[in-house]
Amino acid sequence: MSRLFFVLANWPLGLLHPVGALLGWLTYLASPSYRRRIQAHTRQAGMSLRQRWSAVAHTGRMVAEMPRLWGRPANQMLGDRVQWRHPEVVEAALAQGKGLLLLTPHIGCFEICAQAYAERFGADKPITVLYRPAKQAWLAEVMVHARNRPHLLASPATLSGVRQLMRALKQGQTIGLLPDQVPPEGMGVWAPFFGRPAYTMTMAAKLAHQTGCQIVLLRGERLGLLQRWRQGADFVVHAEAGPAALMAAIATGDPAQSATAVNRAMEDLIMQCPQQYLWGYNRYKGPRREILTRQDAGGAA
């Protein structure tokens, strides 16, 4: 499997994305439970049928582009293939010197956000991200190879990994989290997400409250074939400062209030490009009955 993965890493996105879109539709048609979940989630968010169909294809594209993103040699630069919108927001946050927390939901090419940050800003302020190791040995090895890059440290979601995040922030560096991922039991609270209670991580708000770091929201937009041809890029990374309502909620130190504000900020970000969100993810499931330990993987970004 690892050999096939790295073979696919050499395929161009112009080929990977159509294949991925087809796989996305085949999965949607073949799995009744998956299909019902996407239908329910997109309907709940008020999306049109056309947006739902687009989301099905984009989910497949997301999976298909992973080999190219993860299998890219560490010394191979993204360069102009990734464009930024409002990088000055990141620059201003870094200038505060208090550390930076990047919040990125499962929208578009979320994997590109940390890589793009590391390439543009990491020489001065490296980024640390948490990840949940894969259960398959070959994929776990690929993830370690793929996510550890120059100025980008990928740490497994253990207690030591969380401590690494705290140290990075205290040193004025940057960390990245996926706040719309269901955390293990005891590491979240129930808060509304598109009008329905979802178990939401409290880690992001706690880290921000304890360190006083800046918060920036990022999303990686996947460009279509015509857009790529016109713009000479594959992805666009959009940056926006953490909204005032989010910062005010975090300042209270109240977990439920902070989680609600985080979810609201993610909703607003997602609805900027709803067809690229991962609507098939079981966001409303109950938490896993496990705790974060020194060795066991948890459910962070």
PDB file of C-alpha atoms in Angstrom:
ATOM      1  CA  MET A   1       0.000   0.000   0.000  1.00  0.00           C
ATOM      2  CA  SER A   2       2.806   2.414   0.802  1.00  0.00           C
ATOM      3  CA  ARG A   3       4.286   1.835  -2.655  1.00  0.00           C
ATOM      4  CA  LEU A   4       0.946   2.657  -4.299  1.00  0.00           C
ATOM      5  CA  PHE A   5       0.665   5.744  -2.098  1.00  0.00           C
ATOM      6  CA  PHE A   6       3.976   7.140  -3.307  1.00  0.00           C
ATOM      7  CA  VAL A   7       3.174   6.234  -6.909  1.00  0.00           C
ATOM      8  CA  LEU A   8       0.022   8.340  -6.609  1.00  0.00           C
ATOM      9  CA  ALA A   9       2.114  11.120  -5.063  1.00  0.00           C
ATOM     10  CA  ASN A  10       3.624  11.668  -8.511  1.00  0.00           C
ATOM     11  CA  TRP A  11       0.287  12.048 -10.255  1.00  0.00           C
ATOM     12  CA  PRO A  12      -0.755  15.617 -11.143  1.00  0.00           C
ATOM     13  CA  LEU A  13      -3.740  17.142  -9.386  1.00  0.00           C
ATOM     14  CA  GLY A  14      -5.383  17.455 -12.786  1.00  0.00           C
ATOM     15  CA  LEU A  15      -5.652  13.663 -12.758  1.00  0.00           C
ATOM     16  CA  LEU A  16      -6.026  13.010  -9.021  1.00  0.00           C
ATOM     17  CA  HIS A  17      -8.983  15.351  -8.588  1.00  0.00           C
ATOM     18  CA  PRO A  18     -11.234  13.817 -11.296  1.00  0.00           C
ATOM     19  CA  VAL A  19     -10.439  10.323 -10.021  1.00  0.00           C
ATOM     20  CA  GLY A  20     -11.185  11.487  -6.499  1.00  0.00           C
ATOM     21  CA  ALA A  21     -14.495  13.038  -7.527  1.00  0.00           C
ATOM     22  CA  LEU A  22     -15.523   9.728  -9.088  1.00  0.00           C
ATOM     23  CA  LEU A  23     -14.537   7.823  -5.940  1.00  0.00           C
ATOM     24  CA  GLY A  24     -16.482  10.323  -3.869  1.00  0.00           C
ATOM     25  CA  TRP A  25     -19.621   9.634  -5.849  1.00  0.00           C
ATOM     26  CA  LEU A  26     -19.104   5.861  -5.800  1.00  0.00           C
ATOM     27  CA  THR A  27     -18.806   5.965  -2.004  1.00  0.00           C
ATOM     28  CA  TYR A  28     -21.897   8.144  -1.718  1.00  0.00           C
ATOM     29  CA  LEU A  29     -23.947   5.784  -3.875  1.00  0.00           C
ATOM     30  CA  ALA A  30     -22.637   2.594  -2.297  1.00  0.00           C
ATOM     31  CA  SER A  31     -23.014   3.515   1.384  1.00  0.00           C
ATOM     32  CA  PRO A  32     -26.566   4.267   2.607  1.00  0.00           C
ATOM     33  CA  SER A  33     -25.372   5.397   6.061  1.00  0.00           C
ATOM     34  CA  TYR A  34     -22.773   7.751   4.583  1.00  0.00           C
ATOM     35  CA  ARG A  35     -25.337   9.102   2.126  1.00  0.00           C
ATOM     36  CA  ARG A  36     -27.899   9.736   4.875  1.00  0.00           C
ATOM     37  CA  ARG A  37     -25.298  11.533   6.989  1.00  0.00           C
ATOM     38  CA  ILE A  38     -24.284  13.891   4.184  1.00  0.00           C
ATOM     39  CA  GLN A  39     -27.916  14.565   3.336  1.00  0.00           C
ATOM     40  CA  ALA A  40     -28.814  15.295   6.956  1.00  0.00           C
ATOM     41  CA  HIS A  41     -25.808  17.523   7.626  1.00  0.00           C
ATOM     42  CA  THR A  42     -26.084  19.574   4.441  1.00  0.00           C
ATOM     43  CA  ARG A  43     -29.831  19.964   4.894  1.00  0.00           C
ATOM     44  CA  GLN A  44     -29.286  21.124   8.454  1.00  0.00           C
ATOM     45  CA  ALA A  45     -26.821  23.775   7.242  1.00  0.00           C
ATOM     46  CA  GLY A  46     -29.320  25.039   4.661  1.00  0.00           C
ATOM     47  CA  MET A  47     -27.323  23.994   1.614  1.00  0.00           C
ATOM     48  CA  SER A  48     -28.848  23.584  -1.824  1.00  0.00           C
ATOM     49  CA  LEU A  49     -28.959  20.270  -3.672  1.00  0.00           C
ATOM     50  CA  ARG A  50     -26.296  21.527  -6.066  1.00  0.00           C
ATOM     51  CA  GLN A  51     -23.997  22.401  -3.164  1.00  0.00           C
ATOM     52  CA  ARG A  52     -24.556  18.950  -1.679  1.00  0.00           C
ATOM     53  CA  TRP A  53     -23.616  17.240  -4.909  1.00  0.00           C
ATOM     54  CA  SER A  54     -20.508  19.412  -5.142  1.00  0.00           C
ATOM     55  CA  ALA A  55     -19.598  18.445  -1.566  1.00  0.00           C
ATOM     56  CA  VAL A  56     -19.757  14.745  -2.488  1.00  0.00           C
ATOM     57  CA  ALA A  57     -17.195  15.281  -5.241  1.00  0.00           C
ATOM     58  CA  HIS A  58     -14.987  17.528  -3.118  1.00  0.00           C
ATOM     59  CA  THR A  59     -14.754  14.891  -0.398  1.00  0.00           C
ATOM     60  CA  GLY A  60     -13.358  12.478  -2.962  1.00  0.00           C
ATOM     61  CA  ARG A  61     -10.927  15.106  -4.213  1.00  0.00           C
ATOM     62  CA  MET A  62      -9.724  15.669  -0.651  1.00  0.00           C
ATOM     63  CA  VAL A  63      -8.850  11.985  -0.273  1.00  0.00           C
ATOM     64  CA  ALA A  64      -7.241  11.751  -3.710  1.00  0.00           C
ATOM     65  CA  GLU A  65      -4.932  14.731  -3.195  1.00  0.00           C
ATOM     66  CA  MET A  66      -3.497  13.377   0.084  1.00  0.00           C
ATOM     67  CA  PRO A  67      -0.746  11.267  -1.564  1.00  0.00           C
ATOM     68  CA  ARG A  68       0.561  14.302  -3.427  1.00  0.00           C
ATOM     69  CA  LEU A  69       0.513  16.491  -0.317  1.00  0.00           C
ATOM     70  CA  TRP A  70       1.987  13.897   2.045  1.00  0.00           C
ATOM     71  CA  GLY A  71       4.344  12.308  -0.458  1.00  0.00           C
ATOM     72  CA  ARG A  72       5.842  15.592  -1.606  1.00  0.00           C
ATOM     73  CA  PRO A  73       9.605  15.626  -0.891  1.00  0.00           C
ATOM     74  CA  ALA A  74      10.477  17.789   2.105  1.00  0.00           C
ATOM     75  CA  ASN A  75      12.738  19.990  -0.021  1.00  0.00           C
ATOM     76  CA  GLN A  76      10.099  20.527  -2.717  1.00  0.00           C
ATOM     77  CA  MET A  77       8.572  23.970  -2.213  1.00  0.00           C
ATOM     78  CA  LEU A  78       4.917  24.809  -2.704  1.00  0.00           C
ATOM     79  CA  GLY A  79       5.909  28.141  -4.204  1.00  0.00           C
ATOM     80  CA  ASP A  80       3.307  29.930  -6.292  1.00  0.00           C
ATOM     81  CA  ARG A  81       1.084  26.831  -6.381  1.00  0.00           C
ATOM     82  CA  VAL A  82      -0.368  28.131  -3.115  1.00  0.00           C
ATOM     83  CA  GLN A  83      -1.600  31.709  -2.939  1.00  0.00           C
ATOM     84  CA  TRP A  84      -2.476  33.649   0.205  1.00  0.00           C
ATOM     85  CA  ARG A  85      -5.397  35.939   0.920  1.00  0.00           C
ATOM     86  CA  HIS A  86      -4.654  38.439   3.691  1.00  0.00           C
ATOM     87  CA  PRO A  87      -1.294  37.109   4.896  1.00  0.00           C
ATOM     88  CA  GLU A  88      -0.953  40.421   6.730  1.00  0.00           C
ATOM     89  CA  VAL A  89      -3.385  39.030   9.304  1.00  0.00           C
ATOM     90  CA  VAL A  90      -0.863  36.318  10.171  1.00  0.00           C
ATOM     91  CA  GLU A  91       2.002  38.808  10.132  1.00  0.00           C
ATOM     92  CA  ALA A  92       0.194  41.131  12.537  1.00  0.00           C
ATOM     93  CA  ALA A  93      -0.607  38.265  14.911  1.00  0.00           C
ATOM     94  CA  LEU A  94       2.994  37.060  14.931  1.00  0.00           C
ATOM     95  CA  ALA A  95       4.230  40.579  15.594  1.00  0.00           C
ATOM     96  CA  GLN A  96       2.481  40.512  18.970  1.00  0.00           C
ATOM     97  CA  GLY A  97       5.023  37.937  20.143  1.00  0.00           C
ATOM     98  CA  LYS A  98       2.524  36.073  22.330  1.00  0.00           C
ATOM     99  CA  GLY A  99       2.247  32.927  20.242  1.00  0.00           C
ATOM    100  CA  LEU A 100      -0.285  32.139  17.542  1.00  0.00           C
ATOM    101  CA  LEU A 101      -3.081  29.584  17.443  1.00  0.00           C
ATOM    102  CA  LEU A 102      -4.310  28.670  13.958  1.00  0.00           C
ATOM    103  CA  LEU A 103      -7.810  27.189  13.851  1.00  0.00           C
ATOM    104  CA  THR A 104      -8.693  25.280  10.687  1.00  0.00           C
ATOM    105  CA  PRO A 105     -11.873  23.243  10.205  1.00  0.00           C
ATOM    106  CA  HIS A 106     -12.139  20.225   7.891  1.00  0.00           C
ATOM    107  CA  ILE A 107     -12.780  22.373   4.847  1.00  0.00           C
ATOM    108  CA  GLY A 108     -11.123  22.271   1.454  1.00  0.00           C
ATOM    109  CA  CYS A 109      -7.496  21.209   1.581  1.00  0.00           C
ATOM    110  CA  PHE A 110      -6.962  21.711   5.302  1.00  0.00           C
ATOM    111  CA  GLU A 111      -3.645  19.840   5.104  1.00  0.00           C
ATOM    112  CA  ILE A 112      -2.171  22.593   2.950  1.00  0.00           C
ATOM    113  CA  CYS A 113      -2.631  25.263   5.648  1.00  0.00           C
ATOM    114  CA  ALA A 114       0.136  24.090   7.988  1.00  0.00           C
ATOM    115  CA  GLN A 115       2.507  23.365   5.091  1.00  0.00           C
ATOM    116  CA  ALA A 116       1.883  26.777   3.542  1.00  0.00           C
ATOM    117  CA  TYR A 117       2.362  28.518   6.892  1.00  0.00           C
ATOM    118  CA  ALA A 118       5.619  26.660   7.537  1.00  0.00           C
ATOM    119  CA  GLU A 119       6.969  27.616   4.134  1.00  0.00           C
ATOM    120  CA  ARG A 120       6.066  31.298   4.397  1.00  0.00           C
ATOM    121  CA  PHE A 121       6.437  32.086   8.106  1.00  0.00           C
ATOM    122  CA  GLY A 122       8.060  29.049   9.729  1.00  0.00           C
ATOM    123  CA  ALA A 123      11.679  30.147   9.473  1.00  0.00           C
ATOM    124  CA  ASP A 124      10.961  32.782  12.137  1.00  0.00           C
ATOM    125  CA  LYS A 125       8.056  31.129  13.955  1.00  0.00           C
ATOM    126  CA  PRO A 126       7.840  27.335  13.476  1.00  0.00           C
ATOM    127  CA  ILE A 127       4.482  25.601  13.712  1.00  0.00           C
ATOM    128  CA  THR A 128       3.538  22.554  15.783  1.00  0.00           C
ATOM    129  CA  VAL A 129       0.415  20.525  14.992  1.00  0.00           C
ATOM    130  CA  LEU A 130      -1.165  17.534  16.697  1.00  0.00           C
ATOM    131  CA  TYR A 131      -2.235  14.469  14.756  1.00  0.00           C
ATOM    132  CA  ARG A 132      -3.856  11.167  15.617  1.00  0.00           C
ATOM    133  CA  PRO A 133      -1.604   8.316  14.433  1.00  0.00           C
ATOM    134  CA  ALA A 134      -3.200   5.910  11.982  1.00  0.00           C
ATOM    135  CA  LYS A 135      -3.928   2.359  13.110  1.00  0.00           C
ATOM    136  CA  GLN A 136      -2.401   0.864   9.953  1.00  0.00           C
ATOM    137  CA  ALA A 137       1.381   0.603  10.351  1.00  0.00           C
ATOM    138  CA  TRP A 138       2.169   1.625   6.771  1.00  0.00           C
ATOM    139  CA  LEU A 139      -0.048   4.716   6.960  1.00  0.00           C
ATOM    140  CA  ALA A 140       1.317   5.709  10.375  1.00  0.00           C
ATOM    141  CA  GLU A 141       4.819   5.664   8.906  1.00  0.00           C
ATOM    142  CA  VAL A 142       3.711   7.716   5.908  1.00  0.00           C
ATOM    143  CA  MET A 143       2.053  10.304   8.179  1.00  0.00           C
ATOM    144  CA  VAL A 144       5.235  10.810  10.208  1.00  0.00           C
ATOM    145  CA  HIS A 145       7.251  11.231   6.992  1.00  0.00           C
ATOM    146  CA  ALA A 146       4.677  13.559   5.455  1.00  0.00           C
ATOM    147  CA  ARG A 147       3.820  15.860   8.310  1.00  0.00           C
ATOM    148  CA  ASN A 148       7.292  16.529   9.706  1.00  0.00           C
ATOM    149  CA  ARG A 149       8.746  19.105   7.337  1.00  0.00           C
ATOM    150  CA  PRO A 150      11.093  22.084   7.612  1.00  0.00           C
ATOM    151  CA  HIS A 151       9.685  24.420  10.299  1.00  0.00           C
ATOM    152  CA  LEU A 152       6.703  22.068  10.798  1.00  0.00           C
ATOM    153  CA  LEU A 153       6.601  19.661  13.721  1.00  0.00           C
ATOM    154  CA  ALA A 154       3.848  17.043  13.856  1.00  0.00           C
ATOM    155  CA  SER A 155       3.346  15.681  17.357  1.00  0.00           C
ATOM    156  CA  PRO A 156       1.089  12.712  18.233  1.00  0.00           C
ATOM    157  CA  ALA A 157      -1.960  13.598  20.306  1.00  0.00           C
ATOM    158  CA  THR A 158      -0.679  12.521  23.703  1.00  0.00           C
ATOM    159  CA  LEU A 159      -0.148  14.421  26.931  1.00  0.00           C
ATOM    160  CA  SER A 160       3.433  15.074  25.883  1.00  0.00           C
ATOM    161  CA  GLY A 161       2.117  16.427  22.592  1.00  0.00           C
ATOM    162  CA  VAL A 162      -0.225  18.813  24.380  1.00  0.00           C
ATOM    163  CA  ARG A 163       2.655  19.990  26.559  1.00  0.00           C
ATOM    164  CA  GLN A 164       4.634  20.612  23.376  1.00  0.00           C
ATOM    165  CA  LEU A 165       1.837  22.886  22.167  1.00  0.00           C
ATOM    166  CA  MET A 166       1.943  24.841  25.392  1.00  0.00           C
ATOM    167  CA  ARG A 167       5.717  25.213  25.220  1.00  0.00           C
ATOM    168  CA  ALA A 168       5.518  26.393  21.618  1.00  0.00           C
ATOM    169  CA  LEU A 169       3.000  29.107  22.496  1.00  0.00           C
ATOM    170  CA  LYS A 170       5.005  30.270  25.515  1.00  0.00           C
ATOM    171  CA  GLN A 171       8.018  30.596  23.217  1.00  0.00           C
ATOM    172  CA  GLY A 172       5.999  32.816  20.879  1.00  0.00           C
ATOM    173  CA  GLN A 173       5.685  30.124  18.218  1.00  0.00           C
ATOM    174  CA  THR A 174       2.637  28.845  16.344  1.00  0.00           C
ATOM    175  CA  ILE A 175       0.370  25.834  16.792  1.00  0.00           C
ATOM    176  CA  GLY A 176      -2.442  24.460  14.645  1.00  0.00           C
ATOM    177  CA  LEU A 177      -5.639  22.655  15.652  1.00  0.00           C
ATOM    178  CA  LEU A 178      -8.723  21.247  13.925  1.00  0.00           C
ATOM    179  CA  PRO A 179     -11.417  22.368  16.391  1.00  0.00           C
ATOM    180  CA  ASP A 180     -14.297  20.583  14.655  1.00  0.00           C
ATOM    181  CA  GLN A 181     -12.915  17.113  15.391  1.00  0.00           C
ATOM    182  CA  VAL A 182     -14.678  15.103  18.105  1.00  0.00           C
ATOM    183  CA  PRO A 183     -12.279  14.828  21.093  1.00  0.00           C
ATOM    184  CA  PRO A 184     -12.041  11.947  23.566  1.00  0.00           C
ATOM    185  CA  GLU A 185     -14.388  11.821  26.532  1.00  0.00           C
ATOM    186  CA  GLY A 186     -13.510  14.398  29.176  1.00  0.00           C
ATOM    187  CA  MET A 187     -11.755  16.724  26.729  1.00  0.00           C
ATOM    188  CA  GLY A 188     -14.797  18.551  25.447  1.00  0.00           C
ATOM    189  CA  VAL A 189     -18.269  19.894  26.138  1.00  0.00           C
ATOM    190  CA  TRP A 190     -21.527  19.740  24.226  1.00  0.00           C
ATOM    191  CA  ALA A 191     -22.081  22.922  22.223  1.00  0.00           C
ATOM    192  CA  PRO A 192     -24.300  23.827  19.253  1.00  0.00           C
ATOM    193  CA  PHE A 193     -22.895  23.294  15.776  1.00  0.00           C
ATOM    194  CA  PHE A 194     -25.268  24.245  12.973  1.00  0.00           C
ATOM    195  CA  GLY A 195     -28.118  24.121  15.470  1.00  0.00           C
ATOM    196  CA  ARG A 196     -27.406  20.671  16.891  1.00  0.00           C
ATOM    197  CA  PRO A 197     -25.371  19.703  19.994  1.00  0.00           C
ATOM    198  CA  ALA A 198     -21.889  18.460  19.092  1.00  0.00           C
ATOM    199  CA  TYR A 199     -19.155  17.312  21.450  1.00  0.00           C
ATOM    200  CA  THR A 200     -16.568  20.077  21.031  1.00  0.00           C
ATOM    201  CA  MET A 201     -12.935  20.222  22.116  1.00  0.00           C
ATOM    202  CA  THR A 202     -12.009  22.638  24.890  1.00  0.00           C
ATOM    203  CA  MET A 203      -8.261  22.412  24.265  1.00  0.00           C
ATOM    204  CA  ALA A 204      -8.098  25.333  21.840  1.00  0.00           C
ATOM    205  CA  ALA A 205      -9.861  27.750  24.173  1.00  0.00           C
ATOM    206  CA  LYS A 206      -7.869  26.578  27.210  1.00  0.00           C
ATOM    207  CA  LEU A 207      -4.543  27.064  25.450  1.00  0.00           C
ATOM    208  CA  ALA A 208      -5.551  30.530  24.292  1.00  0.00           C
ATOM    209  CA  HIS A 209      -6.866  31.503  27.729  1.00  0.00           C
ATOM    210  CA  GLN A 210      -3.761  30.288  29.543  1.00  0.00           C
ATOM    211  CA  THR A 211      -1.201  31.833  27.196  1.00  0.00           C
ATOM    212  CA  GLY A 212      -2.957  34.939  25.854  1.00  0.00           C
ATOM    213  CA  CYS A 213      -1.923  33.943  22.329  1.00  0.00           C
ATOM    214  CA  GLN A 214      -3.360  35.428  19.161  1.00  0.00           C
ATOM    215  CA  ILE A 215      -5.911  33.466  17.115  1.00  0.00           C
ATOM    216  CA  VAL A 216      -6.171  33.340  13.334  1.00  0.00           C
ATOM    217  CA  LEU A 217      -8.681  31.317  11.322  1.00  0.00           C
ATOM    218  CA  LEU A 218      -7.353  29.584   8.197  1.00  0.00           C
ATOM    219  CA  ARG A 219      -9.037  27.681   5.405  1.00  0.00           C
ATOM    220  CA  GLY A 220      -7.436  26.119   2.353  1.00  0.00           C
ATOM    221  CA  GLU A 221      -9.579  26.502  -0.754  1.00  0.00           C
ATOM    222  CA  ARG A 222      -9.176  23.884  -3.467  1.00  0.00           C
ATOM    223  CA  LEU A 223      -9.212  25.466  -6.918  1.00  0.00           C
ATOM    224  CA  GLY A 224     -10.916  23.918  -9.906  1.00  0.00           C
ATOM    225  CA  LEU A 225      -9.188  23.163 -13.208  1.00  0.00           C
ATOM    226  CA  LEU A 226     -10.156  26.458 -14.865  1.00  0.00           C
ATOM    227  CA  GLN A 227      -9.252  28.443 -11.751  1.00  0.00           C
ATOM    228  CA  ARG A 228      -5.864  26.740 -11.576  1.00  0.00           C
ATOM    229  CA  TRP A 229      -5.190  27.608 -15.198  1.00  0.00           C
ATOM    230  CA  ARG A 230      -6.195  31.266 -14.729  1.00  0.00           C
ATOM    231  CA  GLN A 231      -4.461  31.843 -11.398  1.00  0.00           C
ATOM    232  CA  GLY A 232      -1.440  29.589 -11.811  1.00  0.00           C
ATOM    233  CA  ALA A 233      -2.121  28.048  -8.399  1.00  0.00           C
ATOM    234  CA  ASP A 234      -3.688  24.894  -6.954  1.00  0.00           C
ATOM    235  CA  PHE A 235      -4.885  26.229  -3.602  1.00  0.00           C
ATOM    236  CA  VAL A 236      -5.667  29.505  -1.870  1.00  0.00           C
ATOM    237  CA  VAL A 237      -5.116  29.915   1.880  1.00  0.00           C
ATOM    238  CA  HIS A 238      -7.521  32.430   3.411  1.00  0.00           C
ATOM    239  CA  ALA A 239      -6.602  34.051   6.743  1.00  0.00           C
ATOM    240  CA  GLU A 240      -8.818  36.044   9.085  1.00  0.00           C
ATOM    241  CA  ALA A 241      -8.300  37.335  12.586  1.00  0.00           C
ATOM    242  CA  GLY A 242     -10.156  35.586  15.377  1.00  0.00           C
ATOM    243  CA  PRO A 243     -13.530  37.362  15.697  1.00  0.00           C
ATOM    244  CA  ALA A 244     -14.128  39.624  18.680  1.00  0.00           C
ATOM    245  CA  ALA A 245     -16.936  37.398  19.975  1.00  0.00           C
ATOM    246  CA  LEU A 246     -14.582  34.420  20.053  1.00  0.00           C
ATOM    247  CA  MET A 247     -11.837  36.308  21.855  1.00  0.00           C
ATOM    248  CA  ALA A 248     -14.335  37.668  24.407  1.00  0.00           C
ATOM    249  CA  ALA A 249     -15.720  34.186  25.116  1.00  0.00           C
ATOM    250  CA  ILE A 250     -12.234  32.727  25.577  1.00  0.00           C
ATOM    251  CA  ALA A 251     -11.346  35.537  27.987  1.00  0.00           C
ATOM    252  CA  THR A 252     -14.127  34.386  30.344  1.00  0.00           C
ATOM    253  CA  GLY A 253     -12.445  31.006  30.809  1.00  0.00           C
ATOM    254  CA  ASP A 254     -15.838  29.292  30.648  1.00  0.00           C
ATOM    255  CA  PRO A 255     -15.541  26.024  28.650  1.00  0.00           C
ATOM    256  CA  ALA A 256     -19.145  25.915  27.400  1.00  0.00           C
ATOM    257  CA  GLN A 257     -19.191  29.558  26.363  1.00  0.00           C
ATOM    258  CA  SER A 258     -15.810  29.261  24.660  1.00  0.00           C
ATOM    259  CA  ALA A 259     -16.758  26.058  22.813  1.00  0.00           C
ATOM    260  CA  THR A 260     -19.966  27.673  21.581  1.00  0.00           C
ATOM    261  CA  ALA A 261     -17.983  30.651  20.276  1.00  0.00           C
ATOM    262  CA  VAL A 262     -15.439  28.375  18.581  1.00  0.00           C
ATOM    263  CA  ASN A 263     -18.222  26.472  16.825  1.00  0.00           C
ATOM    264  CA  ARG A 264     -19.863  29.695  15.729  1.00  0.00           C
ATOM    265  CA  ALA A 265     -16.597  30.943  14.251  1.00  0.00           C
ATOM    266  CA  MET A 266     -16.154  27.624  12.423  1.00  0.00           C
ATOM    267  CA  GLU A 267     -19.710  27.814  11.064  1.00  0.00           C
ATOM    268  CA  ASP A 268     -19.040  31.257   9.606  1.00  0.00           C
ATOM    269  CA  LEU A 269     -15.792  30.064   8.048  1.00  0.00           C
ATOM    270  CA  ILE A 270     -17.376  26.925   6.609  1.00  0.00           C
ATOM    271  CA  MET A 271     -20.252  28.802   5.010  1.00  0.00           C
ATOM    272  CA  GLN A 272     -17.808  30.890   3.004  1.00  0.00           C
ATOM    273  CA  CYS A 273     -17.284  27.777   0.869  1.00  0.00           C
ATOM    274  CA  PRO A 274     -19.737  25.133   2.151  1.00  0.00           C
ATOM    275  CA  GLN A 275     -19.345  22.769  -0.793  1.00  0.00           C
ATOM    276  CA  GLN A 276     -15.764  22.036   0.290  1.00  0.00           C
ATOM    277  CA  TYR A 277     -16.569  21.073   3.883  1.00  0.00           C
ATOM    278  CA  LEU A 278     -16.299  17.455   5.017  1.00  0.00           C
ATOM    279  CA  TRP A 279     -20.035  16.936   5.593  1.00  0.00           C
ATOM    280  CA  GLY A 280     -19.626  13.172   5.698  1.00  0.00           C
ATOM    281  CA  TYR A 281     -17.714  13.384   8.973  1.00  0.00           C
ATOM    282  CA  ASN A 282     -19.787  12.123  11.901  1.00  0.00           C
ATOM    283  CA  ARG A 283     -19.544  15.400  13.809  1.00  0.00           C
ATOM    284  CA  TYR A 284     -22.413  14.593  16.179  1.00  0.00           C
ATOM    285  CA  LYS A 285     -21.202  11.250  17.468  1.00  0.00           C
ATOM    286  CA  GLY A 286     -20.472  10.711  21.138  1.00  0.00           C
ATOM    287  CA  PRO A 287     -16.892  10.946  22.388  1.00  0.00           C
ATOM    288  CA  ARG A 288     -14.607   7.939  22.565  1.00  0.00           C
ATOM    289  CA  ARG A 289     -14.252   6.450  26.036  1.00  0.00           C
ATOM    290  CA  GLU A 290     -10.564   7.099  26.402  1.00  0.00           C
ATOM    291  CA  ILE A 291      -8.328   9.703  27.942  1.00  0.00           C
ATOM    292  CA  LEU A 292      -5.180  11.342  26.732  1.00  0.00           C
ATOM    293  CA  THR A 293      -2.136   9.566  28.157  1.00  0.00           C
ATOM    294  CA  ARG A 294       1.575   9.647  27.559  1.00  0.00           C
ATOM    295  CA  GLN A 295       1.363   6.834  24.999  1.00  0.00           C
ATOM    296  CA  ASP A 296      -2.230   6.588  23.771  1.00  0.00           C
ATOM    297  CA  ALA A 297      -3.417   8.705  20.878  1.00  0.00           C
ATOM    298  CA  GLY A 298      -6.163  11.180  21.524  1.00  0.00           C
ATOM    299  CA  GLY A 299      -8.449  13.067  19.198  1.00  0.00           C
ATOM    300  CA  ALA A 300      -6.752  16.332  18.430  1.00  0.00           C
ATOM    301  CA  ALA A 301      -5.964  17.876  15.104  1.00  0.00           C
TER     302      ALA A 301
END
